[in-house]
Amino acid sequence: MSKKYLLFLSGIIAAVTLSGCDQKEQPKEPVSTESSVSGENAATEDMTETPATAEALASITPSDYLVKNSSEYVTLGNLENLEVTQYVFEVTDDMIQERIESDLTEVGEEVEVDRAAAEGDVVYADVTSTVHGEPDTTATESTYITLGYAEYSEDFDKQITGAKANDLLTFTCSFDNDAIMDEWANKAVDFEVKITSVCEMQTPEYNDAYVKEFTDYSTTKEYEEAIRELLTEEYEENGYSDTVEALFQAAIDASTFSGYPDELYDTCKEEVLSLYGGFLGTTDEQEIYEAFDLSPDDVETEVLSMVNRRLIVSSVCADQNLEITQEEYNSFVMENAEAFGYESAVQFEEENTRSSLVWSLYENAVATLLYDSAKITPVPYEEEEIDADETFEDTETETTDNTDEFDAPNAD
């Protein structure tokens, strides 16, 4: 399977962070609703426009989902003053400009042109690939490439730059371990590329008129200030999320485990497989292993990580007398059902499973306790180039250990 697809999958799973009542409102269509900036009176993004009905949720006792007698399976270490680092990010002018260009592209139009392909153009082509010396790997797909994005590789972009519609190109590219396709890693690949069309992305001129038409701001200055504020908030949230992951790992490392209940293991395995299977529309383990290039040992590692995490959460809740009430659970489900445009809280609960939702609440509560007592060292994040559109979603790729899977209220 394509690593590009897996990266996208990881981002989607990480982005299941539901935002409840703290959700940012978004600018008017058609500016990107994923992470664009809003004004105080901005219309909410599409997914929030359908209010969830106040259909009654079944009465539950959230603590019933915690592991009973968890101390039989885990001896907690000293979880106070855990030492971790937290990355802090500086929002630069270049990052703001990247966001602006991304929003301009969202409202732009592709126009087919009769000229040689240049950087920034979208090239539609039939691409036939064969790993050099391995004829049985030949595959053909109709696709498009945005020149300059190096979606296949910089060399691939270079080879088709200057081509026109109906050109037939043959060339070979060498890939390193980060190849877009796993089977291309560290190999040379022969390509035959038939260019079907070259399109130019025509975007509006960036000025006050554009801002007034496509956002809820009046001037470019206001809009750029709002972008800076939103990016700052996004990076802070991601820095916190990464730190929480580090704290849970530190808590696991500081504790001693001596087994687990079979029921907990079975539940965790079911959830791990459902995360993968949900994107494939299957529950067949073998299909999941093949599609994601996983082995049973890979899944076992993820399952045991979830098991240990939930043992930690259960033990901390028992030690601290930490309870999630029915009212807190109902409020959490309703807020997130509304945020994601579900027709009812019951529908949201059914599709996301009650167990997962309860565990999200408890994990967030324990995460708050760990964070508040930790010794956290801020570290400036240094990278030559930070993609403002991704906002480090790539770093939040824990498919089974995401404490912020839903935006739960803190339990005091």
mmCIF file of C-alpha atoms in Angstrom:
data_model
loop_
_atom_site.group_PDB
_atom_site.id
_atom_site.type_symbol
_atom_site.label_atom_id
_atom_site.label_comp_id
_atom_site.label_asym_id
_atom_site.label_seq_id
_atom_site.Cartn_x
_atom_site.Cartn_y
_atom_site.Cartn_z
ATOM 1 C CA MET A 1 0.000 0.000 0.000
ATOM 2 C CA SER A 2 1.078 3.552 -0.723
ATOM 3 C CA LYS A 3 2.898 5.234 2.137
ATOM 4 C CA LYS A 4 1.226 8.424 1.027
ATOM 5 C CA TYR A 5 -2.116 6.780 1.701
ATOM 6 C CA LEU A 6 -1.009 5.513 5.091
ATOM 7 C CA LEU A 7 0.139 8.985 6.015
ATOM 8 C CA PHE A 8 -3.244 10.311 4.985
ATOM 9 C CA LEU A 9 -4.918 7.603 7.042
ATOM 10 C CA SER A 10 -2.855 8.507 10.078
ATOM 11 C CA GLY A 11 -3.804 12.138 9.692
ATOM 12 C CA ILE A 12 -7.469 11.249 9.463
ATOM 13 C CA ILE A 13 -7.314 9.140 12.607
ATOM 14 C CA ALA A 14 -5.489 11.914 14.428
ATOM 15 C CA ALA A 15 -7.996 14.449 13.141
ATOM 16 C CA VAL A 16 -10.833 12.563 14.807
ATOM 17 C CA THR A 17 -10.135 14.971 17.658
ATOM 18 C CA LEU A 18 -13.647 16.249 18.037
ATOM 19 C CA SER A 19 -13.905 19.830 19.092
ATOM 20 C CA GLY A 20 -17.167 20.249 20.991
ATOM 21 C CA CYS A 21 -18.003 23.687 22.304
ATOM 22 C CA ASP A 22 -14.457 24.968 21.797
ATOM 23 C CA GLN A 23 -14.652 24.451 18.048
ATOM 24 C CA LYS A 24 -13.351 27.241 15.859
ATOM 25 C CA GLU A 25 -15.850 28.700 13.432
ATOM 26 C CA GLN A 26 -14.740 28.761 9.831
ATOM 27 C CA PRO A 27 -14.821 31.284 6.999
ATOM 28 C CA LYS A 28 -17.484 31.227 4.376
ATOM 29 C CA GLU A 29 -17.311 28.717 1.579
ATOM 30 C CA PRO A 30 -15.424 27.959 -0.528
ATOM 31 C CA VAL A 31 -12.342 28.658 1.589
ATOM 32 C CA SER A 32 -10.985 25.412 3.064
ATOM 33 C CA THR A 33 -13.020 24.319 6.067
ATOM 34 C CA GLU A 34 -10.291 22.073 7.435
ATOM 35 C CA SER A 35 -8.264 24.718 9.196
ATOM 36 C CA SER A 36 -8.997 28.133 7.736
ATOM 37 C CA VAL A 37 -9.576 31.183 9.882
ATOM 38 C CA SER A 38 -12.852 32.663 11.037
ATOM 39 C CA GLY A 39 -14.188 35.903 12.428
ATOM 40 C CA GLU A 40 -16.273 36.417 15.540
ATOM 41 C CA ASN A 41 -19.527 36.047 13.619
ATOM 42 C CA ALA A 42 -18.333 33.473 11.097
ATOM 43 C CA ALA A 43 -20.707 30.799 9.924
ATOM 44 C CA THR A 44 -19.797 27.394 11.308
ATOM 45 C CA GLU A 45 -18.186 24.883 8.990
ATOM 46 C CA ASP A 46 -20.380 22.517 6.987
ATOM 47 C CA MET A 47 -20.059 19.585 9.355
ATOM 48 C CA THR A 48 -21.557 21.620 12.213
ATOM 49 C CA GLU A 49 -24.640 22.921 10.452
ATOM 50 C CA THR A 50 -26.931 20.010 11.375
ATOM 51 C CA PRO A 51 -27.818 20.178 15.083
ATOM 52 C CA ALA A 52 -28.029 16.896 16.931
ATOM 53 C CA THR A 53 -31.411 16.181 18.403
ATOM 54 C CA ALA A 54 -31.717 15.737 22.139
ATOM 55 C CA GLU A 55 -32.647 12.099 21.780
ATOM 56 C CA ALA A 56 -32.220 10.404 25.136
ATOM 57 C CA LEU A 57 -29.021 8.461 25.692
ATOM 58 C CA ALA A 58 -29.215 5.228 27.618
ATOM 59 C CA SER A 59 -28.351 5.508 31.276
ATOM 60 C CA ILE A 60 -24.838 4.220 32.009
ATOM 61 C CA THR A 61 -22.311 4.243 34.816
ATOM 62 C CA PRO A 62 -19.068 5.365 33.115
ATOM 63 C CA SER A 63 -16.869 3.840 35.806
ATOM 64 C CA ASP A 64 -18.197 0.391 34.861
ATOM 65 C CA TYR A 65 -15.942 0.576 31.795
ATOM 66 C CA LEU A 66 -12.761 0.909 33.844
ATOM 67 C CA VAL A 67 -10.754 -2.202 34.682
ATOM 68 C CA LYS A 68 -11.875 -3.565 38.020
ATOM 69 C CA ASN A 69 -9.150 -4.444 40.536
ATOM 70 C CA SER A 70 -6.563 -2.980 38.162
ATOM 71 C CA SER A 71 -3.935 -3.091 40.927
ATOM 72 C CA GLU A 72 -3.835 -6.864 40.399
ATOM 73 C CA TYR A 73 -2.353 -6.216 36.948
ATOM 74 C CA VAL A 74 -0.283 -3.059 37.348
ATOM 75 C CA THR A 75 1.771 -1.472 40.095
ATOM 76 C CA LEU A 76 1.943 2.225 39.439
ATOM 77 C CA GLY A 77 5.313 3.904 39.627
ATOM 78 C CA ASN A 78 5.796 7.465 40.812
ATOM 79 C CA LEU A 79 3.669 9.366 38.301
ATOM 80 C CA GLU A 80 4.291 12.793 39.795
ATOM 81 C CA ASN A 81 6.971 15.015 38.354
ATOM 82 C CA LEU A 82 7.378 12.950 35.206
ATOM 83 C CA GLU A 83 9.977 14.694 33.081
ATOM 84 C CA VAL A 84 9.143 15.362 29.443
ATOM 85 C CA THR A 85 9.761 18.026 26.836
ATOM 86 C CA GLN A 86 7.113 20.030 25.037
ATOM 87 C CA TYR A 87 7.811 21.524 21.655
ATOM 88 C CA VAL A 88 6.895 25.146 21.177
ATOM 89 C CA PHE A 89 6.404 26.560 17.722
ATOM 90 C CA GLU A 90 6.912 30.017 16.318
ATOM 91 C CA VAL A 91 4.430 30.986 13.627
ATOM 92 C CA THR A 92 6.384 32.681 10.860
ATOM 93 C CA ASP A 93 5.334 34.993 8.055
ATOM 94 C CA ASP A 94 6.153 32.209 5.585
ATOM 95 C CA MET A 95 3.698 29.895 7.326
ATOM 96 C CA ILE A 96 0.980 32.532 7.109
ATOM 97 C CA GLN A 97 1.727 32.995 3.424
ATOM 98 C CA GLU A 98 1.478 29.237 2.850
ATOM 99 C CA ARG A 99 -1.953 29.232 4.443
ATOM 100 C CA ILE A 100 -3.062 32.151 2.287
ATOM 101 C CA GLU A 101 -1.852 30.408 -0.861
ATOM 102 C CA SER A 102 -3.628 27.240 0.188
ATOM 103 C CA ASP A 103 -6.897 29.140 0.680
ATOM 104 C CA LEU A 104 -6.471 30.843 -2.682
ATOM 105 C CA THR A 105 -6.026 27.453 -4.296
ATOM 106 C CA GLU A 106 -9.223 26.231 -2.640
ATOM 107 C CA VAL A 107 -11.249 28.846 -4.489
ATOM 108 C CA GLY A 108 -9.188 28.719 -7.672
ATOM 109 C CA GLU A 109 -10.101 26.945 -10.890
ATOM 110 C CA GLU A 110 -8.168 24.539 -13.078
ATOM 111 C CA VAL A 111 -8.030 25.740 -16.668
ATOM 112 C CA GLU A 112 -6.660 23.469 -19.391
ATOM 113 C CA VAL A 113 -3.825 25.110 -21.304
ATOM 114 C CA ASP A 114 -2.076 24.330 -24.575
ATOM 115 C CA ARG A 115 1.516 24.788 -23.503
ATOM 116 C CA ALA A 116 4.387 23.031 -21.796
ATOM 117 C CA ALA A 117 3.820 22.033 -18.171
ATOM 118 C CA ALA A 118 5.471 24.314 -15.632
ATOM 119 C CA GLU A 119 5.797 24.369 -11.848
ATOM 120 C CA GLY A 120 2.415 24.810 -10.200
ATOM 121 C CA ASP A 121 0.517 23.207 -13.082
ATOM 122 C CA VAL A 122 -1.666 20.144 -12.615
ATOM 123 C CA VAL A 123 -0.669 17.436 -15.094
ATOM 124 C CA TYR A 124 -3.138 14.632 -15.847
ATOM 125 C CA ALA A 125 -1.512 11.462 -17.100
ATOM 126 C CA ASP A 126 -1.673 7.708 -17.469
ATOM 127 C CA VAL A 127 1.317 6.444 -15.499
ATOM 128 C CA THR A 128 2.716 2.949 -16.022
ATOM 129 C CA SER A 129 5.371 1.900 -13.521
ATOM 130 C CA THR A 130 7.634 -1.133 -13.323
ATOM 131 C CA VAL A 131 10.264 -1.777 -10.702
ATOM 132 C CA HIS A 132 13.454 -2.097 -12.738
ATOM 133 C CA GLY A 133 14.140 -5.737 -13.466
ATOM 134 C CA GLU A 134 10.841 -6.918 -11.977
ATOM 135 C CA PRO A 135 8.337 -7.112 -14.872
ATOM 136 C CA ASP A 136 5.625 -8.633 -12.704
ATOM 137 C CA THR A 137 5.360 -5.326 -10.795
ATOM 138 C CA THR A 138 3.963 -3.387 -13.765
ATOM 139 C CA ALA A 139 0.932 -1.248 -12.883
ATOM 140 C CA THR A 140 -0.951 1.530 -14.667
ATOM 141 C CA GLU A 141 -3.083 4.282 -13.181
ATOM 142 C CA SER A 142 -4.738 7.445 -14.418
ATOM 143 C CA THR A 143 -3.706 10.183 -12.050
ATOM 144 C CA TYR A 144 -2.663 13.800 -11.751
ATOM 145 C CA ILE A 145 0.493 15.432 -10.489
ATOM 146 C CA THR A 146 0.872 18.960 -9.203
ATOM 147 C CA LEU A 147 4.326 20.019 -10.344
ATOM 148 C CA GLY A 148 6.463 21.299 -7.521
ATOM 149 C CA TYR A 149 4.873 19.123 -4.834
ATOM 150 C CA ALA A 150 7.201 16.157 -5.500
ATOM 151 C CA GLU A 151 4.332 13.748 -4.898
ATOM 152 C CA TYR A 152 6.298 10.945 -6.528
ATOM 153 C CA SER A 153 9.700 12.581 -6.248
ATOM 154 C CA GLU A 154 11.516 15.734 -7.314
ATOM 155 C CA ASP A 155 13.130 13.806 -10.148
ATOM 156 C CA PHE A 156 9.727 12.594 -11.379
ATOM 157 C CA ASP A 157 8.457 16.197 -11.457
ATOM 158 C CA LYS A 158 11.578 17.248 -13.322
ATOM 159 C CA GLN A 159 11.036 14.563 -15.954
ATOM 160 C CA ILE A 160 7.509 15.698 -16.834
ATOM 161 C CA THR A 161 8.127 19.447 -16.549
ATOM 162 C CA GLY A 162 8.018 20.860 -20.050
ATOM 163 C CA ALA A 163 5.781 18.110 -21.418
ATOM 164 C CA LYS A 164 2.575 18.852 -23.341
ATOM 165 C CA ALA A 165 -0.709 17.041 -23.806
ATOM 166 C CA ASN A 166 -0.360 13.778 -25.790
ATOM 167 C CA ASP A 167 3.368 13.512 -25.102
ATOM 168 C CA LEU A 168 4.636 10.021 -24.240
ATOM 169 C CA LEU A 169 7.578 10.006 -21.843
ATOM 170 C CA THR A 170 9.798 7.144 -20.715
ATOM 171 C CA PHE A 171 12.313 7.530 -17.911
ATOM 172 C CA THR A 172 13.664 5.905 -14.761
ATOM 173 C CA CYS A 173 13.651 7.304 -11.221
ATOM 174 C CA SER A 174 15.484 6.005 -8.188
ATOM 175 C CA PHE A 175 13.739 6.105 -4.813
ATOM 176 C CA ASP A 176 14.973 5.994 -1.247
ATOM 177 C CA ASN A 177 13.282 4.431 1.742
ATOM 178 C CA ASP A 178 10.583 7.129 1.779
ATOM 179 C CA ALA A 179 9.163 6.191 -1.613
ATOM 180 C CA ILE A 180 5.456 6.873 -2.123
ATOM 181 C CA MET A 181 4.931 3.148 -2.755
ATOM 182 C CA ASP A 182 6.414 0.598 -0.389
ATOM 183 C CA GLU A 183 7.453 -1.647 -3.257
ATOM 184 C CA TRP A 184 9.526 1.178 -4.761
ATOM 185 C CA ALA A 185 11.615 1.751 -1.637
ATOM 186 C CA ASN A 186 15.352 1.819 -2.362
ATOM 187 C CA LYS A 187 14.773 0.743 -5.953
ATOM 188 C CA ALA A 188 14.836 2.149 -9.487
ATOM 189 C CA VAL A 189 11.449 2.340 -11.209
ATOM 190 C CA ASP A 190 10.858 2.568 -14.962
ATOM 191 C CA PHE A 191 8.012 4.858 -16.005
ATOM 192 C CA GLU A 192 5.975 5.337 -19.141
ATOM 193 C CA VAL A 193 3.853 8.469 -18.825
ATOM 194 C CA LYS A 194 1.195 9.508 -21.341
ATOM 195 C CA ILE A 195 0.247 13.145 -20.736
ATOM 196 C CA THR A 196 -3.494 13.607 -21.219
ATOM 197 C CA SER A 197 -3.773 17.308 -20.298
ATOM 198 C CA VAL A 198 -2.002 20.219 -18.647
ATOM 199 C CA CYS A 199 -4.020 22.535 -16.432
ATOM 200 C CA GLU A 200 -3.136 25.862 -14.902
ATOM 201 C CA MET A 201 -4.504 26.793 -11.496
ATOM 202 C CA GLN A 202 -6.008 30.256 -11.768
ATOM 203 C CA THR A 203 -6.556 31.860 -8.378
ATOM 204 C CA PRO A 204 -8.085 35.186 -7.334
ATOM 205 C CA GLU A 205 -5.842 38.130 -6.628
ATOM 206 C CA TYR A 206 -5.125 38.363 -2.932
ATOM 207 C CA ASN A 207 -6.464 41.713 -1.750
ATOM 208 C CA ASP A 208 -9.170 43.212 0.437
ATOM 209 C CA ALA A 209 -11.834 42.380 -2.153
ATOM 210 C CA TYR A 210 -10.912 38.697 -2.015
ATOM 211 C CA VAL A 211 -10.939 38.716 1.787
ATOM 212 C CA LYS A 212 -14.395 40.330 1.881
ATOM 213 C CA GLU A 213 -15.834 37.855 -0.612
ATOM 214 C CA PHE A 214 -14.410 34.590 0.699
ATOM 215 C CA THR A 215 -13.877 35.150 4.423
ATOM 216 C CA ASP A 216 -15.547 36.929 7.306
ATOM 217 C CA TYR A 217 -12.923 39.666 7.422
ATOM 218 C CA SER A 218 -12.691 43.025 5.721
ATOM 219 C CA THR A 219 -8.988 43.501 5.120
ATOM 220 C CA THR A 220 -5.918 41.397 4.434
ATOM 221 C CA LYS A 221 -4.401 42.705 7.657
ATOM 222 C CA GLU A 222 -7.311 41.411 9.736
ATOM 223 C CA TYR A 223 -7.231 38.092 7.941
ATOM 224 C CA GLU A 224 -3.500 37.585 8.407
ATOM 225 C CA GLU A 225 -3.770 38.420 12.113
ATOM 226 C CA ALA A 226 -6.507 35.806 12.431
ATOM 227 C CA ILE A 227 -4.413 33.217 10.568
ATOM 228 C CA ARG A 228 -1.521 33.836 12.954
ATOM 229 C CA GLU A 229 -3.820 33.402 15.938
ATOM 230 C CA LEU A 230 -5.311 30.185 14.594
ATOM 231 C CA LEU A 231 -1.951 28.669 13.627
ATOM 232 C CA THR A 232 -0.583 29.524 17.061
ATOM 233 C CA GLU A 233 -3.511 27.759 18.685
ATOM 234 C CA GLU A 234 -3.159 24.730 16.407
ATOM 235 C CA TYR A 235 0.538 24.349 17.163
ATOM 236 C CA GLU A 236 -0.054 24.754 20.885
ATOM 237 C CA GLU A 237 -2.724 22.042 20.790
ATOM 238 C CA ASN A 238 -0.434 19.712 18.879
ATOM 239 C CA GLY A 239 2.445 20.422 21.226
ATOM 240 C CA TYR A 240 0.191 19.542 24.154
ATOM 241 C CA SER A 241 -1.023 16.370 22.438
ATOM 242 C CA ASP A 242 2.526 15.174 21.763
ATOM 243 C CA THR A 243 3.489 15.916 25.364
ATOM 244 C CA VAL A 244 0.538 13.933 26.689
ATOM 245 C CA GLU A 245 1.601 10.974 24.556
ATOM 246 C CA ALA A 246 5.081 11.232 26.044
ATOM 247 C CA LEU A 247 3.613 11.391 29.560
ATOM 248 C CA PHE A 248 1.542 8.264 29.068
ATOM 249 C CA GLN A 249 4.592 6.438 27.757
ATOM 250 C CA ALA A 250 6.610 7.673 30.735
ATOM 251 C CA ALA A 251 3.850 6.450 33.067
ATOM 252 C CA ILE A 252 3.884 3.045 31.415
ATOM 253 C CA ASP A 253 7.681 2.866 31.630
ATOM 254 C CA ALA A 254 7.577 3.798 35.329
ATOM 255 C CA SER A 255 5.021 1.117 36.195
ATOM 256 C CA THR A 256 5.188 -2.653 36.482
ATOM 257 C CA PHE A 257 2.689 -4.882 34.677
ATOM 258 C CA SER A 258 1.823 -8.459 35.611
ATOM 259 C CA GLY A 259 -0.870 -9.416 33.143
ATOM 260 C CA TYR A 260 -4.291 -8.237 32.068
ATOM 261 C CA PRO A 261 -7.907 -9.385 31.996
ATOM 262 C CA ASP A 262 -8.816 -11.333 28.871
ATOM 263 C CA GLU A 263 -11.880 -9.138 28.370
ATOM 264 C CA LEU A 264 -9.717 -5.997 28.250
ATOM 265 C CA TYR A 265 -7.373 -7.582 25.721
ATOM 266 C CA ASP A 266 -10.248 -8.690 23.519
ATOM 267 C CA THR A 267 -11.853 -5.234 23.616
ATOM 268 C CA CYS A 268 -8.600 -3.510 22.739
ATOM 269 C CA LYS A 269 -7.872 -5.868 19.873
ATOM 270 C CA GLU A 270 -11.347 -5.318 18.490
ATOM 271 C CA GLU A 271 -10.860 -1.543 18.636
ATOM 272 C CA VAL A 272 -7.428 -1.675 16.993
ATOM 273 C CA LEU A 273 -8.693 -3.822 14.133
ATOM 274 C CA SER A 274 -11.816 -1.700 13.746
ATOM 275 C CA LEU A 275 -9.674 1.421 13.311
ATOM 276 C CA TYR A 276 -7.908 -0.178 10.376
ATOM 277 C CA GLY A 277 -10.893 -2.106 9.074
ATOM 278 C CA GLY A 278 -13.143 0.926 9.121
ATOM 279 C CA PHE A 279 -11.166 2.441 6.265
ATOM 280 C CA LEU A 280 -11.345 -0.745 4.249
ATOM 281 C CA GLY A 281 -14.916 -1.751 4.962
ATOM 282 C CA THR A 282 -13.859 -5.149 6.270
ATOM 283 C CA THR A 283 -13.314 -6.964 9.540
ATOM 284 C CA ASP A 284 -11.167 -9.673 7.974
ATOM 285 C CA GLU A 285 -7.824 -9.673 9.779
ATOM 286 C CA GLN A 286 -5.868 -11.042 6.838
ATOM 287 C CA GLU A 287 -7.184 -8.342 4.515
ATOM 288 C CA ILE A 288 -6.227 -5.707 7.084
ATOM 289 C CA TYR A 289 -2.720 -7.152 7.459
ATOM 290 C CA GLU A 290 -2.186 -7.163 3.705
ATOM 291 C CA ALA A 291 -3.661 -3.721 3.052
ATOM 292 C CA PHE A 292 -1.604 -1.989 5.727
ATOM 293 C CA ASP A 293 1.483 -4.176 5.437
ATOM 294 C CA LEU A 294 1.017 -5.312 9.031
ATOM 295 C CA SER A 295 1.968 -8.525 10.744
ATOM 296 C CA PRO A 296 0.142 -10.132 13.680
ATOM 297 C CA ASP A 297 3.071 -9.001 15.841
ATOM 298 C CA ASP A 298 2.517 -5.394 14.745
ATOM 299 C CA VAL A 299 -1.112 -5.545 15.814
ATOM 300 C CA GLU A 300 -0.189 -7.317 19.042
ATOM 301 C CA THR A 301 2.165 -4.459 19.905
ATOM 302 C CA GLU A 302 -0.603 -1.909 19.383
ATOM 303 C CA VAL A 303 -3.103 -3.958 21.353
ATOM 304 C CA LEU A 304 -0.783 -4.376 24.335
ATOM 305 C CA SER A 305 0.011 -0.658 24.245
ATOM 306 C CA MET A 306 -3.697 0.103 24.518
ATOM 307 C CA VAL A 307 -4.116 -2.518 27.238
ATOM 308 C CA ASN A 308 -1.320 -1.048 29.348
ATOM 309 C CA ARG A 309 -2.596 2.459 28.822
ATOM 310 C CA ARG A 310 -6.060 1.509 30.047
ATOM 311 C CA LEU A 311 -4.625 -0.284 33.058
ATOM 312 C CA ILE A 312 -2.739 2.913 33.923
ATOM 313 C CA VAL A 313 -5.896 4.990 33.486
ATOM 314 C CA SER A 314 -7.991 2.613 35.592
ATOM 315 C CA SER A 315 -5.428 2.531 38.417
ATOM 316 C CA VAL A 316 -4.987 6.299 38.488
ATOM 317 C CA CYS A 317 -8.770 6.775 38.562
ATOM 318 C CA ALA A 318 -9.031 4.300 41.447
ATOM 319 C CA ASP A 319 -6.224 5.976 43.402
ATOM 320 C CA GLN A 320 -7.550 9.479 42.814
ATOM 321 C CA ASN A 321 -11.261 8.620 43.154
ATOM 322 C CA LEU A 322 -11.713 10.091 39.702
ATOM 323 C CA GLU A 323 -15.251 9.711 38.380
ATOM 324 C CA ILE A 324 -16.938 10.704 35.140
ATOM 325 C CA THR A 325 -20.623 11.352 35.728
ATOM 326 C CA GLN A 326 -23.541 10.456 33.507
ATOM 327 C CA GLU A 327 -24.148 14.175 33.009
ATOM 328 C CA GLU A 328 -20.581 14.771 31.870
ATOM 329 C CA TYR A 329 -20.815 11.857 29.471
ATOM 330 C CA ASN A 330 -24.140 13.022 28.033
ATOM 331 C CA SER A 331 -22.848 16.562 27.585
ATOM 332 C CA PHE A 332 -19.704 15.291 25.887
ATOM 333 C CA VAL A 333 -21.638 13.110 23.452
ATOM 334 C CA MET A 334 -24.151 15.843 22.623
ATOM 335 C CA GLU A 335 -21.479 18.485 22.019
ATOM 336 C CA ASN A 336 -19.491 16.266 19.712
ATOM 337 C CA ALA A 337 -22.570 14.974 17.891
ATOM 338 C CA GLU A 338 -23.517 18.567 17.121
ATOM 339 C CA ALA A 339 -19.948 19.481 16.166
ATOM 340 C CA PHE A 340 -19.815 16.696 13.600
ATOM 341 C CA GLY A 341 -23.285 17.156 12.223
ATOM 342 C CA TYR A 342 -24.857 13.953 13.498
ATOM 343 C CA GLU A 343 -28.645 13.829 13.566
ATOM 344 C CA SER A 344 -28.664 12.649 17.151
ATOM 345 C CA ALA A 345 -26.409 11.916 20.071
ATOM 346 C CA VAL A 346 -27.538 8.301 19.898
ATOM 347 C CA GLN A 347 -26.343 8.007 16.300
ATOM 348 C CA PHE A 348 -22.974 9.479 17.269
ATOM 349 C CA GLU A 349 -22.675 7.077 20.188
ATOM 350 C CA GLU A 350 -23.558 4.075 18.040
ATOM 351 C CA GLU A 351 -21.081 4.905 15.298
ATOM 352 C CA ASN A 352 -18.201 5.695 17.652
ATOM 353 C CA THR A 353 -19.054 3.062 20.316
ATOM 354 C CA ARG A 354 -19.926 3.878 23.893
ATOM 355 C CA SER A 355 -16.828 2.148 25.201
ATOM 356 C CA SER A 356 -14.474 4.295 23.100
ATOM 357 C CA LEU A 357 -16.246 7.475 24.143
ATOM 358 C CA VAL A 358 -16.098 6.643 27.841
ATOM 359 C CA TRP A 359 -12.433 5.727 27.603
ATOM 360 C CA SER A 360 -11.741 9.023 25.796
ATOM 361 C CA LEU A 361 -13.254 10.921 28.706
ATOM 362 C CA TYR A 362 -11.238 9.036 31.301
ATOM 363 C CA GLU A 363 -7.995 9.209 29.327
ATOM 364 C CA ASN A 364 -8.351 12.971 28.945
ATOM 365 C CA ALA A 365 -8.995 13.317 32.655
ATOM 366 C CA VAL A 366 -5.890 11.293 33.549
ATOM 367 C CA ALA A 367 -3.875 13.156 30.923
ATOM 368 C CA THR A 368 -4.747 16.395 32.707
ATOM 369 C CA LEU A 369 -3.547 14.987 36.035
ATOM 370 C CA LEU A 370 -0.272 13.789 34.544
ATOM 371 C CA TYR A 371 0.301 17.055 32.709
ATOM 372 C CA ASP A 372 -0.425 19.270 35.699
ATOM 373 C CA SER A 373 2.058 17.399 37.900
ATOM 374 C CA ALA A 374 4.794 16.902 35.303
ATOM 375 C CA LYS A 375 8.130 18.646 34.934
ATOM 376 C CA ILE A 376 7.819 19.965 31.408
ATOM 377 C CA THR A 377 10.726 21.566 29.593
ATOM 378 C CA PRO A 378 9.718 23.782 26.665
ATOM 379 C CA VAL A 379 11.882 23.170 23.601
ATOM 380 C CA PRO A 380 11.703 25.338 20.478
ATOM 381 C CA TYR A 381 10.814 23.248 17.467
ATOM 382 C CA GLU A 382 13.454 23.655 14.813
ATOM 383 C CA GLU A 383 12.902 22.535 11.253
ATOM 384 C CA GLU A 384 13.999 24.100 8.005
ATOM 385 C CA GLU A 385 10.452 24.215 6.718
ATOM 386 C CA ILE A 386 7.157 23.660 8.547
ATOM 387 C CA ASP A 387 4.057 22.980 6.467
ATOM 388 C CA ALA A 388 1.397 25.301 7.821
ATOM 389 C CA ASP A 389 -1.403 23.320 6.189
ATOM 390 C CA GLU A 390 -0.470 20.056 7.886
ATOM 391 C CA THR A 391 -0.003 21.738 11.296
ATOM 392 C CA PHE A 392 1.879 18.691 12.458
ATOM 393 C CA GLU A 393 -1.005 16.270 12.055
ATOM 394 C CA ASP A 394 1.686 13.867 10.920
ATOM 395 C CA THR A 395 3.083 13.764 14.447
ATOM 396 C CA GLU A 396 -0.241 12.698 15.879
ATOM 397 C CA THR A 397 -0.333 9.305 14.299
ATOM 398 C CA GLU A 398 -0.952 7.088 17.290
ATOM 399 C CA THR A 399 -3.849 5.083 15.939
ATOM 400 C CA THR A 400 -4.592 3.454 19.247
ATOM 401 C CA ASP A 401 -3.103 5.775 21.860
ATOM 402 C CA ASN A 402 -4.670 9.130 21.059
ATOM 403 C CA THR A 403 -5.899 10.621 24.330
ATOM 404 C CA ASP A 404 -7.439 13.544 22.478
ATOM 405 C CA GLU A 405 -9.464 11.347 20.168
ATOM 406 C CA PHE A 406 -12.441 13.339 21.394
ATOM 407 C CA ASP A 407 -12.481 16.720 23.060
ATOM 408 C CA ALA A 408 -13.458 15.664 26.536
ATOM 409 C CA PRO A 409 -13.972 18.114 29.381
ATOM 410 C CA ASN A 410 -11.426 17.951 32.169
ATOM 411 C CA ALA A 411 -12.511 16.016 35.228
ATOM 412 C CA ASP A 412 -11.722 17.924 38.345
#
